[in-house]
Amino acid sequence: MVKKISIVALLVIVGAIVYGIYSFNKPAETVTTSNADLKVTATTLIDKMESDTEAARTLLNQVIEVTGKVSLLEKGEQTTIVILNEQIKCEIHNAQLEGSLTIGNEITVKGVYSGLDEMFNEIILSKCQLIN
């Protein structure tokens, strides 16, 4: 009886170790590989945030795909900050940007909703990927 309990306990421990190693080595899901939890236009997202105070909390850390007009570009050394419809802030790595991105272009980006910047009244998307 003790031998059977020892074997079962050993199998449980080995299974836990194998699962732990698998989970640790599993590649992280990126914005590129994940599906968008919400696909909206920039104006729809802005209206939703202004009219529904709970939306800011319910959308936190969700992947959002937004289509809007570029109203500001701030190029840095490694990243470019893109402002859509004057209220949605996205940071995109320069390696993803095509030279044709200019103010007034309509683009689609996918990023993780990180919160609201109340000082500048901006919706912040982090880890953004340019879709088109």
C-alpha positions as CSV (number, residue, x, y, z in Angstrom):
1,M,0.0,0.0,0.0
2,V,2.8,2.4,0.9
3,K,4.6,1.5,-2.3
4,K,1.5,2.4,-4.4
5,I,1.1,5.8,-2.6
6,S,4.8,6.5,-3.2
7,I,4.5,5.7,-6.9
8,V,1.4,8.0,-7.2
9,A,3.1,10.8,-5.3
10,L,6.2,10.4,-7.5
11,L,4.1,10.6,-10.7
12,V,2.3,13.7,-9.5
13,I,5.6,15.4,-8.7
14,V,7.1,14.4,-12.1
15,G,3.9,15.7,-13.8
16,A,4.1,19.0,-11.9
17,I,7.8,19.4,-12.9
18,V,7.1,18.6,-16.6
19,Y,4.2,21.1,-16.6
20,G,6.3,23.8,-14.9
21,I,9.1,23.4,-17.5
22,Y,6.6,23.5,-20.3
23,S,4.9,26.7,-19.0
24,F,8.3,28.4,-18.3
25,N,9.6,27.7,-21.8
26,K,6.3,28.6,-23.6
27,P,6.8,31.7,-25.8
28,A,4.9,34.7,-24.7
29,E,1.9,35.7,-26.7
30,T,2.5,39.0,-28.5
31,V,0.1,41.6,-29.9
32,T,0.9,40.4,-33.4
33,T,-0.1,36.8,-32.7
34,S,-3.1,37.5,-30.5
35,N,-6.6,38.3,-31.7
36,A,-8.0,41.7,-31.0
37,D,-10.6,41.7,-28.2
38,L,-12.2,44.8,-29.7
39,K,-12.1,46.2,-33.2
40,V,-13.3,49.8,-33.5
41,T,-12.7,53.1,-35.2
42,A,-10.9,55.8,-33.3
43,T,-14.1,57.9,-33.0
44,T,-16.1,55.0,-31.7
45,L,-13.4,54.2,-29.0
46,I,-13.2,57.9,-28.0
47,D,-17.0,58.2,-27.7
48,K,-17.1,55.0,-25.7
49,M,-14.5,56.2,-23.2
50,E,-16.2,59.6,-22.8
51,S,-19.7,58.2,-22.3
52,D,-18.9,55.1,-20.3
53,T,-16.7,55.5,-17.2
54,E,-16.6,51.7,-16.7
55,A,-15.2,51.1,-20.1
56,A,-11.8,52.3,-19.0
57,R,-11.6,49.6,-16.4
58,T,-13.2,46.8,-18.4
59,L,-10.9,47.3,-21.4
60,L,-7.7,47.5,-19.3
61,N,-5.0,45.1,-20.6
62,Q,-7.1,44.0,-23.6
63,V,-5.9,44.0,-27.2
64,I,-7.7,46.6,-29.2
65,E,-7.5,47.2,-33.0
66,V,-8.2,50.8,-33.9
67,T,-8.6,52.5,-37.2
68,G,-8.1,56.3,-37.3
69,K,-6.4,59.2,-38.9
70,V,-2.8,60.1,-37.9
71,S,-2.9,63.6,-36.3
72,L,0.6,63.6,-34.9
73,L,3.9,61.8,-35.4
74,E,6.9,62.1,-32.9
75,K,9.8,60.1,-34.2
76,G,12.4,58.9,-31.6
77,E,15.5,56.9,-31.9
78,Q,13.8,53.5,-31.6
79,T,10.1,54.2,-31.5
80,T,7.6,56.6,-33.0
81,I,4.6,57.9,-31.1
82,V,1.6,58.1,-33.3
83,I,-1.5,60.0,-32.2
84,L,-4.8,59.0,-33.8
85,N,-7.7,61.4,-34.0
86,E,-5.9,63.6,-31.5
87,Q,-6.8,61.4,-28.6
88,I,-5.3,57.9,-29.0
89,K,-1.6,57.5,-28.3
90,C,0.3,54.5,-29.8
91,E,4.0,53.8,-29.6
92,I,5.3,51.8,-32.6
93,H,8.9,50.5,-33.2
94,N,10.5,52.3,-36.1
95,A,11.4,48.9,-37.7
96,Q,7.7,48.4,-38.4
97,L,7.0,51.8,-39.9
98,E,7.0,52.3,-43.6
99,G,8.3,55.6,-45.0
100,S,4.8,56.5,-46.3
101,L,3.3,57.1,-42.8
102,T,2.4,60.8,-42.7
103,I,-0.1,63.0,-40.9
104,G,-3.6,62.6,-42.3
105,N,-3.1,59.0,-43.3
106,E,-5.8,56.5,-42.1
107,I,-4.1,53.5,-40.5
108,T,-5.0,50.6,-38.4
109,V,-3.0,49.7,-35.3
110,K,-3.4,46.9,-32.7
111,G,-2.2,47.4,-29.2
112,V,-2.8,46.7,-25.5
113,Y,-5.0,49.2,-23.8
114,S,-3.0,50.7,-20.9
115,G,-5.3,53.3,-19.5
116,L,-6.2,57.0,-19.8
117,D,-3.8,59.9,-19.6
118,E,-6.2,62.4,-17.9
119,M,-3.7,65.2,-18.1
120,F,-3.6,65.1,-21.9
121,N,-7.0,63.4,-22.3
122,E,-5.5,60.5,-24.3
123,I,-6.3,56.8,-24.6
124,I,-3.0,54.9,-24.3
125,L,-2.2,51.8,-26.3
126,S,1.1,50.1,-25.6
127,K,3.0,47.4,-27.6
128,C,1.4,48.7,-30.8
129,Q,1.7,47.0,-34.1
130,L,0.9,48.6,-37.4
131,I,-1.7,46.6,-39.3
132,N,-1.9,48.7,-42.5
